[in-house]
PDB file of C-alpha atoms in Angstrom:
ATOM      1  CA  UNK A 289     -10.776  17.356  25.020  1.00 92.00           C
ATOM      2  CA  UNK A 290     -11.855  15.004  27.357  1.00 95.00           C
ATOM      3  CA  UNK A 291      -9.782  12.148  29.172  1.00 97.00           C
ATOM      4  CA  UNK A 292     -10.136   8.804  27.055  1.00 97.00           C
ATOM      5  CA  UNK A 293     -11.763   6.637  30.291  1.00 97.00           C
ATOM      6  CA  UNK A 294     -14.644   9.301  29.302  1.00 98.00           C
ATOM      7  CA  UNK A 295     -14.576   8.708  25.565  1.00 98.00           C
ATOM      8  CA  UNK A 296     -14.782   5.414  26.172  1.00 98.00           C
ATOM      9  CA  UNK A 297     -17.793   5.498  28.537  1.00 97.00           C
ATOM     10  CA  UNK A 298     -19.752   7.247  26.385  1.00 97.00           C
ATOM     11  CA  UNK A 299     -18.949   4.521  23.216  1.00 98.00           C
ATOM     12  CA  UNK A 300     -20.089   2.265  26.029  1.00 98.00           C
ATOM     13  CA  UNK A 301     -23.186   3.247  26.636  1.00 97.00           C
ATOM     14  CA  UNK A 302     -24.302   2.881  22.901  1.00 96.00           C
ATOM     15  CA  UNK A 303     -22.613  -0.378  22.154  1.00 97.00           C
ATOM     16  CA  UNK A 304     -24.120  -1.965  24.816  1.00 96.00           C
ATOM     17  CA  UNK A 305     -21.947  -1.760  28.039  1.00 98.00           C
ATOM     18  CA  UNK A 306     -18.270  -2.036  28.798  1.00 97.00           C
ATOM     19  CA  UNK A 307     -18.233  -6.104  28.095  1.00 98.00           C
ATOM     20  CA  UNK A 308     -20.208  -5.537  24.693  1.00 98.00           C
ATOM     21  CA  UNK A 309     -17.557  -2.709  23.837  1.00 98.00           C
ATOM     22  CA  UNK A 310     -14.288  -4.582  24.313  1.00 98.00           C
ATOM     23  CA  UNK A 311     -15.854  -7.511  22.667  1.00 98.00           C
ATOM     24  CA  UNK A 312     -15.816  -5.456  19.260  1.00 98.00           C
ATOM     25  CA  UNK A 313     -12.432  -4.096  19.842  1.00 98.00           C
ATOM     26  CA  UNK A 314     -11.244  -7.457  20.588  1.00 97.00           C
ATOM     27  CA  UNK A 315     -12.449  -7.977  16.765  1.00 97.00           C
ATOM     28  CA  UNK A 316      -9.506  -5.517  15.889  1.00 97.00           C
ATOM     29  CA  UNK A 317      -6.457  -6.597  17.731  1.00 96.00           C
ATOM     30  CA  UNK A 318      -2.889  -5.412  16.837  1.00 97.00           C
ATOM     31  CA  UNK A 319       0.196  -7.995  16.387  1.00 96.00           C
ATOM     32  CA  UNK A 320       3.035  -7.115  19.077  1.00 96.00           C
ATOM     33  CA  UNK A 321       6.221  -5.677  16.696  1.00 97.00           C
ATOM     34  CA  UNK A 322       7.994  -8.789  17.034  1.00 98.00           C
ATOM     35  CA  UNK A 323       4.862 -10.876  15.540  1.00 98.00           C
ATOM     36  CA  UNK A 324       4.881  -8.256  13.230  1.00 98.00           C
ATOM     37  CA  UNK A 325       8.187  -8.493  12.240  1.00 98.00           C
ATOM     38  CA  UNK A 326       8.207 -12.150  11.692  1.00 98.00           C
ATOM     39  CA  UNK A 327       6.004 -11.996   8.461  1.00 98.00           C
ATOM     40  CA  UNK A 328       7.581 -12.248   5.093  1.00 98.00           C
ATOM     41  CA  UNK A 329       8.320  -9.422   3.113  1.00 97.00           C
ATOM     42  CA  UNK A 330       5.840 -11.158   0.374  1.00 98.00           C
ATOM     43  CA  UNK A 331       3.429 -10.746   3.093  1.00 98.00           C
ATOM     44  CA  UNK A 332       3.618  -7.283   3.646  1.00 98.00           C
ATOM     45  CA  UNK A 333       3.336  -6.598  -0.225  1.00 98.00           C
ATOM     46  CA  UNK A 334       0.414  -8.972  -0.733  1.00 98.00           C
ATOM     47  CA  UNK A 335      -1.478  -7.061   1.862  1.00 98.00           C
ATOM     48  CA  UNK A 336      -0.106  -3.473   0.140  1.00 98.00           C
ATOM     49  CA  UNK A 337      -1.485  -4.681  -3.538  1.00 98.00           C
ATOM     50  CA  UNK A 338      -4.974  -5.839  -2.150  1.00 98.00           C
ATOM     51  CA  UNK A 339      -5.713  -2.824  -0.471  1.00 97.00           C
ATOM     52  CA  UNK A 340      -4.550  -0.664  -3.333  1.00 97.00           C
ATOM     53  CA  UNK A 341      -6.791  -2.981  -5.615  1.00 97.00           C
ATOM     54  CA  UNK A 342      -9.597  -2.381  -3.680  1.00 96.00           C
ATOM     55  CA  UNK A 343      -9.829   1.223  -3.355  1.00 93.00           C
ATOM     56  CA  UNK A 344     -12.624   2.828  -5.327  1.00 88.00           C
ATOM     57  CA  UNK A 345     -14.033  -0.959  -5.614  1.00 88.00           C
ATOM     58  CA  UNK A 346     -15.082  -3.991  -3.803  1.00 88.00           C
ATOM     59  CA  UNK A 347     -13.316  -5.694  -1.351  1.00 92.00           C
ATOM     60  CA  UNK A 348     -15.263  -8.616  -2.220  1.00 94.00           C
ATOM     61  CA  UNK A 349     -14.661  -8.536  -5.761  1.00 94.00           C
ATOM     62  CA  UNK A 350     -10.719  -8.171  -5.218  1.00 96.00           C
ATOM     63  CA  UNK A 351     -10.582 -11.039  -2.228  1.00 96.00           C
ATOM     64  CA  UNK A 352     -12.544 -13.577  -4.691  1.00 96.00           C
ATOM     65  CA  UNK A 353     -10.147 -12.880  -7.228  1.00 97.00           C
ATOM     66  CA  UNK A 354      -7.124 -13.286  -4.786  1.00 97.00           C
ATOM     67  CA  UNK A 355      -5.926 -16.489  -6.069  1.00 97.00           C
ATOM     68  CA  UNK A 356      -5.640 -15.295  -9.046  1.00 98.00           C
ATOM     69  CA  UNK A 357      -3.550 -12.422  -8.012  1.00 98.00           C
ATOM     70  CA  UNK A 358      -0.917 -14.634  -6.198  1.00 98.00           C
ATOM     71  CA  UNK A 359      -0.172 -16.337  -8.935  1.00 98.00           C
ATOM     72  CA  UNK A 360      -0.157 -13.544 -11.757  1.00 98.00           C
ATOM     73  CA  UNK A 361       2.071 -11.404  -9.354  1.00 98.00           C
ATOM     74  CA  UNK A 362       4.241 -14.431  -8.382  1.00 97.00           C
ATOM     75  CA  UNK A 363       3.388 -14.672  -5.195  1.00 98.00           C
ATOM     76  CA  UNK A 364       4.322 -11.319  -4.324  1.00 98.00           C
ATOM     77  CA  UNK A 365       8.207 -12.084  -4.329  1.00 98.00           C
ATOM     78  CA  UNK A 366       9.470  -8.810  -4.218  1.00 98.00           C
ATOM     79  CA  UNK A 367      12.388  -9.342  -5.577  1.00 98.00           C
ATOM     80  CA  UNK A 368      10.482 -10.945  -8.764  1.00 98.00           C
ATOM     81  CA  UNK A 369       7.810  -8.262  -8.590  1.00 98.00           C
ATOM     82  CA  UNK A 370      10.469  -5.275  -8.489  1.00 98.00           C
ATOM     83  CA  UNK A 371      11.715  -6.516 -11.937  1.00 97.00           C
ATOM     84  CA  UNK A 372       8.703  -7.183 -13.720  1.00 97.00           C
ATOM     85  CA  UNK A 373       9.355  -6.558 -17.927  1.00 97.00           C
ATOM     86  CA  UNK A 374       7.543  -5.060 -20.015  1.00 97.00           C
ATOM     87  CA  UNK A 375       6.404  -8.143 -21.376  1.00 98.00           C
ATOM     88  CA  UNK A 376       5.273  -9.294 -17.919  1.00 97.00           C
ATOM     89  CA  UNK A 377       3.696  -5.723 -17.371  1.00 98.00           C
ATOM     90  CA  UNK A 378       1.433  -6.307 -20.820  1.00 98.00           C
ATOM     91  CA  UNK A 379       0.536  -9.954 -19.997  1.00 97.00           C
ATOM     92  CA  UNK A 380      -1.242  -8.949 -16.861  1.00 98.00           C
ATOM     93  CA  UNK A 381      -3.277  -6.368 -18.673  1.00 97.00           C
ATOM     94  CA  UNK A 382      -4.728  -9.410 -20.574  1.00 97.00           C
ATOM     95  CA  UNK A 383      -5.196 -11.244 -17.481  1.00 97.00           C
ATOM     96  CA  UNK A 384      -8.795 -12.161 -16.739  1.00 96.00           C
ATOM     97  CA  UNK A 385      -8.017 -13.648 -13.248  1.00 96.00           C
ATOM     98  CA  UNK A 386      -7.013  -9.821 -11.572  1.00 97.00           C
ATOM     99  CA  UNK A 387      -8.271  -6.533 -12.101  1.00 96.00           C
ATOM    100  CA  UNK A 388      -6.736  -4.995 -14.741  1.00 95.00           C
ATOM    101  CA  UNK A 389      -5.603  -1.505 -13.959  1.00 96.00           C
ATOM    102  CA  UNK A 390      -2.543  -0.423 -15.464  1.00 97.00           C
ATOM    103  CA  UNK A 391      -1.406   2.279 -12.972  1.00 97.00           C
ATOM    104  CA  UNK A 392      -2.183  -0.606 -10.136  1.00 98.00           C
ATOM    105  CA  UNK A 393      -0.386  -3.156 -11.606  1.00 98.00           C
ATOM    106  CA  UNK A 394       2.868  -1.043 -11.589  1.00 98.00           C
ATOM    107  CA  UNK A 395       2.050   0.358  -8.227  1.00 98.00           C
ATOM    108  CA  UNK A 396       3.096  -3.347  -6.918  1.00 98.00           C
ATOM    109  CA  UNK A 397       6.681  -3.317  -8.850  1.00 98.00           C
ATOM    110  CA  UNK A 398       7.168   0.274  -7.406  1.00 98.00           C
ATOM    111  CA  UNK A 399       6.362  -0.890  -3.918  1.00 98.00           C
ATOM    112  CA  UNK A 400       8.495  -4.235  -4.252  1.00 98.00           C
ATOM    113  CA  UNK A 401      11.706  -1.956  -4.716  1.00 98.00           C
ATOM    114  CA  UNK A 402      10.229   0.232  -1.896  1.00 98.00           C
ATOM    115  CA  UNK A 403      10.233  -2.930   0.440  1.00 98.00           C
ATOM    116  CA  UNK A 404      13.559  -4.116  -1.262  1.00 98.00           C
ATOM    117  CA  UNK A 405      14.987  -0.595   0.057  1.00 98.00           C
ATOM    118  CA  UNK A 406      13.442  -1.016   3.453  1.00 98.00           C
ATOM    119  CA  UNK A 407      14.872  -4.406   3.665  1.00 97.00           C
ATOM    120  CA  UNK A 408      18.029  -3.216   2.984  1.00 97.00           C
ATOM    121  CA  UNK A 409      17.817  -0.634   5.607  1.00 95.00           C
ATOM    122  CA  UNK A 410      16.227  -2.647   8.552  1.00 96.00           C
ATOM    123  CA  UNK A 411      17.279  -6.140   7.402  1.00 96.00           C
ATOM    124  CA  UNK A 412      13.669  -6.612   6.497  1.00 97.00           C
ATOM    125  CA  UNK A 413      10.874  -4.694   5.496  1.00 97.00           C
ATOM    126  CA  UNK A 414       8.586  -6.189   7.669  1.00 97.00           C
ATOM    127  CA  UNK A 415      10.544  -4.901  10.754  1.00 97.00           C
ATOM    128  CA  UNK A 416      10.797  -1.597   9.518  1.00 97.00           C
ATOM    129  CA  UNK A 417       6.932  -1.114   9.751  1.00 98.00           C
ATOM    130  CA  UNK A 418       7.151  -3.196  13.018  1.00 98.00           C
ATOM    131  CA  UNK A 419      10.049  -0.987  14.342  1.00 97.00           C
ATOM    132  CA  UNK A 420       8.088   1.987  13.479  1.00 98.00           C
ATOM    133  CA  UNK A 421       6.990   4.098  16.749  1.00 98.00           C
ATOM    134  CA  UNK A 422       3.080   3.948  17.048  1.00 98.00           C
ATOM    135  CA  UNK A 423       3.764   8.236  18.412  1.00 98.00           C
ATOM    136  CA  UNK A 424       5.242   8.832  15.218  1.00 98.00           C
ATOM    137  CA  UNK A 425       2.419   6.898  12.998  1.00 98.00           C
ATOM    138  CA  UNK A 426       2.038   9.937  10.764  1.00 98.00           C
ATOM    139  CA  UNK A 427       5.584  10.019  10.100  1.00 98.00           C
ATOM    140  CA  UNK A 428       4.607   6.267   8.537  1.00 98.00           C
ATOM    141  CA  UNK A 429       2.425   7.464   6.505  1.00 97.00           C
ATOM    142  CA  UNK A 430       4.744   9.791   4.966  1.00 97.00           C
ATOM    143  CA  UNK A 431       7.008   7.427   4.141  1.00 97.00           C
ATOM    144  CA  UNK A 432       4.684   5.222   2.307  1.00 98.00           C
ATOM    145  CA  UNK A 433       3.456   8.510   0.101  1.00 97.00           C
ATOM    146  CA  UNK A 434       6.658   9.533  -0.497  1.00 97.00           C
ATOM    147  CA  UNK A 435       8.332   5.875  -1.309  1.00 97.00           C
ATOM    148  CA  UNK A 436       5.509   3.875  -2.577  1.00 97.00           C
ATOM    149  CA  UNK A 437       2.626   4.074  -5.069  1.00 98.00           C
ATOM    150  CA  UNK A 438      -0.917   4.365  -4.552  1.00 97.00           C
ATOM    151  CA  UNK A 439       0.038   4.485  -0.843  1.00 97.00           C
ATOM    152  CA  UNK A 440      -1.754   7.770  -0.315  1.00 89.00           C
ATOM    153  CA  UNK A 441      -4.423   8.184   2.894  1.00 85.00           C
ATOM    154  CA  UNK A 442      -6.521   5.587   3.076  1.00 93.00           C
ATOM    155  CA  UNK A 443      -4.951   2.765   1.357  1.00 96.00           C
ATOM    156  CA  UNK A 444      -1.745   2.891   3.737  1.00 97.00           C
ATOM    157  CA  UNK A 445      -3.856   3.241   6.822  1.00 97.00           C
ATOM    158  CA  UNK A 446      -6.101   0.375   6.108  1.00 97.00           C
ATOM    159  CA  UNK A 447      -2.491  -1.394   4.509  1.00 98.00           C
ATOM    160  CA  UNK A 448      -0.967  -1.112   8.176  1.00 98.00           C
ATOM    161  CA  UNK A 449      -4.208  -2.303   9.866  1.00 97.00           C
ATOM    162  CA  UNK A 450      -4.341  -5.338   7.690  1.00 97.00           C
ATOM    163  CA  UNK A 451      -0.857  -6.223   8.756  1.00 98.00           C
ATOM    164  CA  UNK A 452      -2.339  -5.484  12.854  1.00 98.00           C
ATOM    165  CA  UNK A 453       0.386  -2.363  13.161  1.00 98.00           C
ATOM    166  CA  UNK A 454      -1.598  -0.198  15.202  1.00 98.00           C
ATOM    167  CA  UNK A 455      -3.161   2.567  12.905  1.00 98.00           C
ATOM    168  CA  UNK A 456      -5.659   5.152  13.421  1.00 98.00           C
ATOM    169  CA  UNK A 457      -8.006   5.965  10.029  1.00 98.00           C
ATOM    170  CA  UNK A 458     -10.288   9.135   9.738  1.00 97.00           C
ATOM    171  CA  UNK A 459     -13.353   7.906   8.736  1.00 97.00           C
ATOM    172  CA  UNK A 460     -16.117  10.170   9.026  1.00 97.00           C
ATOM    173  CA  UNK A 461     -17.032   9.045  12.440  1.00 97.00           C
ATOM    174  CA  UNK A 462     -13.731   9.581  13.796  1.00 98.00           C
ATOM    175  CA  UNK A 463     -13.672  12.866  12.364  1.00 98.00           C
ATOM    176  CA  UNK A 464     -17.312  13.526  13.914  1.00 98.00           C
ATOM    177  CA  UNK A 465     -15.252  12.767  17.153  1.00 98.00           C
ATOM    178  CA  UNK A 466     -12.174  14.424  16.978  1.00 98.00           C
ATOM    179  CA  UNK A 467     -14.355  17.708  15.901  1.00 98.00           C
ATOM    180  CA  UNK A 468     -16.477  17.171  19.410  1.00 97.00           C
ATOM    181  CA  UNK A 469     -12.903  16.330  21.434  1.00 98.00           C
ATOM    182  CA  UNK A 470     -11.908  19.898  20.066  1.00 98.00           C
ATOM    183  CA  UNK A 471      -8.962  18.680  17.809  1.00 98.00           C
ATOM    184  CA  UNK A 472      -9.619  19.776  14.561  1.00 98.00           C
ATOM    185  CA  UNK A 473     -12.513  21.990  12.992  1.00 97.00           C
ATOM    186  CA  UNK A 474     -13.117  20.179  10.201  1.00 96.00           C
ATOM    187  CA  UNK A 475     -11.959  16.664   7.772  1.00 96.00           C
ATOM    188  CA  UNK A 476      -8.509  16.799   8.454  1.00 95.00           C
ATOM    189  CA  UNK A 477      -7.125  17.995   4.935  1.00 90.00           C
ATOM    190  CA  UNK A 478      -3.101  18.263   6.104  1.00 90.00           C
ATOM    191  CA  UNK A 479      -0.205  18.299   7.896  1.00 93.00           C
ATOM    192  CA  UNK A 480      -1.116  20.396  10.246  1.00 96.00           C
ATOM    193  CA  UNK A 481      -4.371  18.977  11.105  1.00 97.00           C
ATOM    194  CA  UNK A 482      -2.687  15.048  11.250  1.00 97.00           C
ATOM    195  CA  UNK A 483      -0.105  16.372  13.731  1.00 98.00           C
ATOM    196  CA  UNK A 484      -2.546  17.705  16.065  1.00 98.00           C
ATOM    197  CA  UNK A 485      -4.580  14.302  15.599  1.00 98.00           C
ATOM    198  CA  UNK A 486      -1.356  12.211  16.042  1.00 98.00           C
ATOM    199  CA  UNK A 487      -0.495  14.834  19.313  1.00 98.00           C
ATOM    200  CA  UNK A 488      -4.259  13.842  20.518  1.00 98.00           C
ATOM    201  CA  UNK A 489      -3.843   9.808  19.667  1.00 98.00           C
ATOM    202  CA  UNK A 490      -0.362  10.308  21.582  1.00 98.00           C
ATOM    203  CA  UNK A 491      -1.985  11.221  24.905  1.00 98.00           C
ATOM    204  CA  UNK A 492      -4.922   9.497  25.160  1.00 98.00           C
ATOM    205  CA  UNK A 493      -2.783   5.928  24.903  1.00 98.00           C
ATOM    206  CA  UNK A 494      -0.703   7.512  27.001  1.00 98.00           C
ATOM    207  CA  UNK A 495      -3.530   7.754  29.605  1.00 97.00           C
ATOM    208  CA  UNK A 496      -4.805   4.345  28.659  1.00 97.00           C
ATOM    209  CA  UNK A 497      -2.572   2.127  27.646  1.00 97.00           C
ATOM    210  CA  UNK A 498      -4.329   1.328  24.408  1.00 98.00           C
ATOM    211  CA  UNK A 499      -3.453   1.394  20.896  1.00 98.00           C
ATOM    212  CA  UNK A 500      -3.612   3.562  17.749  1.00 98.00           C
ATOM    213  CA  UNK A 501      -6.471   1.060  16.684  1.00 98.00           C
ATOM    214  CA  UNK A 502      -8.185   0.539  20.039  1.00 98.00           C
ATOM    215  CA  UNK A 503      -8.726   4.286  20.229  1.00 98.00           C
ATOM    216  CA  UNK A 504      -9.591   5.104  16.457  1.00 98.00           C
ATOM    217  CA  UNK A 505     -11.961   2.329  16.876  1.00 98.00           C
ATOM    218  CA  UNK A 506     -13.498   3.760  20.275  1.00 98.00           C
ATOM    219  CA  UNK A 507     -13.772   7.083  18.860  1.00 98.00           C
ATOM    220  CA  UNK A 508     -15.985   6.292  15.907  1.00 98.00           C
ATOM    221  CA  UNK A 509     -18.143   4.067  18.233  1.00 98.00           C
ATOM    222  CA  UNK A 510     -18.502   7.230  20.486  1.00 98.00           C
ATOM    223  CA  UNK A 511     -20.698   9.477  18.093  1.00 95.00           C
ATOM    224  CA  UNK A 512     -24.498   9.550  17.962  1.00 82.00           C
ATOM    225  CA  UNK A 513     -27.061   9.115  20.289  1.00 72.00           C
TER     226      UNK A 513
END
């Protein structure tokens, strides 16, 4: 496994040089916890529902029909969203101004109690993924399979990214990496194989200084010729 001031020269010298390189991470930058913290709960499950909308389709599609969302989910109150009726539940699956997916739409009232919960725990939910140790990220991601809905691999990863918590995501050029850096053999497929990512992730920003993001992101622009 080499030392992450290599890694990083070799993503380097195909992006360009070190100034080109850091310019594209700099495209990518994570919120301190405390800015992190000091969104809204309604914040955090705005940015849960849009990613969960837009897996398996277009981003696009989902973010031009965003205003549409806000105000069908009531503006992702939580508290409003956690006891959506029945009634509600069948009026959005007539609404033309959201996608309407049945098993998405209560996704967002199961992960409005999960945020009430974490709230309840941490004062808000919003500092519970702030307070969240970046060495411990998988341990995250757990939590959001186990508590939420839809909240499964690459949903919650690009979910914390889109709040700026630092979050690595195994796309298949950071899996092309991670095979070369000798820390899995293949797609990682579980627990086992996460851990010994997270254990990599660990020491390279411990070496570096950087962040889950800033190295995910360095990784993936490492591979090729």
């Amino acid at each position: 496994m080499r030392t992450f001031d290599d890694i990083l020269a070799l993503a380097a010298a195909r992006k360009g040089g070190r100034v080109a390189l850091e310019a594209l991470l700099a495209t990518t930058p994570s919120r301190p916890p405390a800015e992190i913290a000091a969104l809204t709960d309604d914040r955090i499950l705005a940015a849960m529902t849009r990613r969960i909308f837009a897996a398996g389709f277009s981003i696009k599609v989902i973010d031009g029909k965003w205003p549409g969302f806000e105000a069908a989910f009531d503006g992702f109150d939580p508290g409003l969203c956690a006891l959506m009726s029945d009634d509600k539940f069948d009026a959005l699956l007539k609404d033309t101004g959201i996608v309407r997916n049945g098993a998405k739409i209560r996704a967002v009232q199961v992960n409005a109690q999960m945020l009430l919960d974490l709230a309840k725990e941490s004062g808000t939910a919003a500092r519970a993924f702030a307070e969240w140790p970046d060495g411990d990220y998988i341990g995250l991601l757990d939590l959001l399979k186990k508590r939420g809905a839809h909240l499964g691999g690459d949903s919650a990863m690009r979910f914390l990214r889109d709040i700026s918590k630092p979050a690595f995501i195994p796309t298949p050029d950071v899996v092309t990496a991670l095979i070369r850096e000798g820390v899995i053999a293949k797609a990682p497929g579980g627990k086992k194989d996460f851990a010994a990512i997270q254990a990599a992730f660990n020491r390279w920003s411990e070496e570096s200084g950087r962040d889950l993001t800033a190295i995910s992101r360095t990784l993936a622009m490492s591979v090729g010729d």
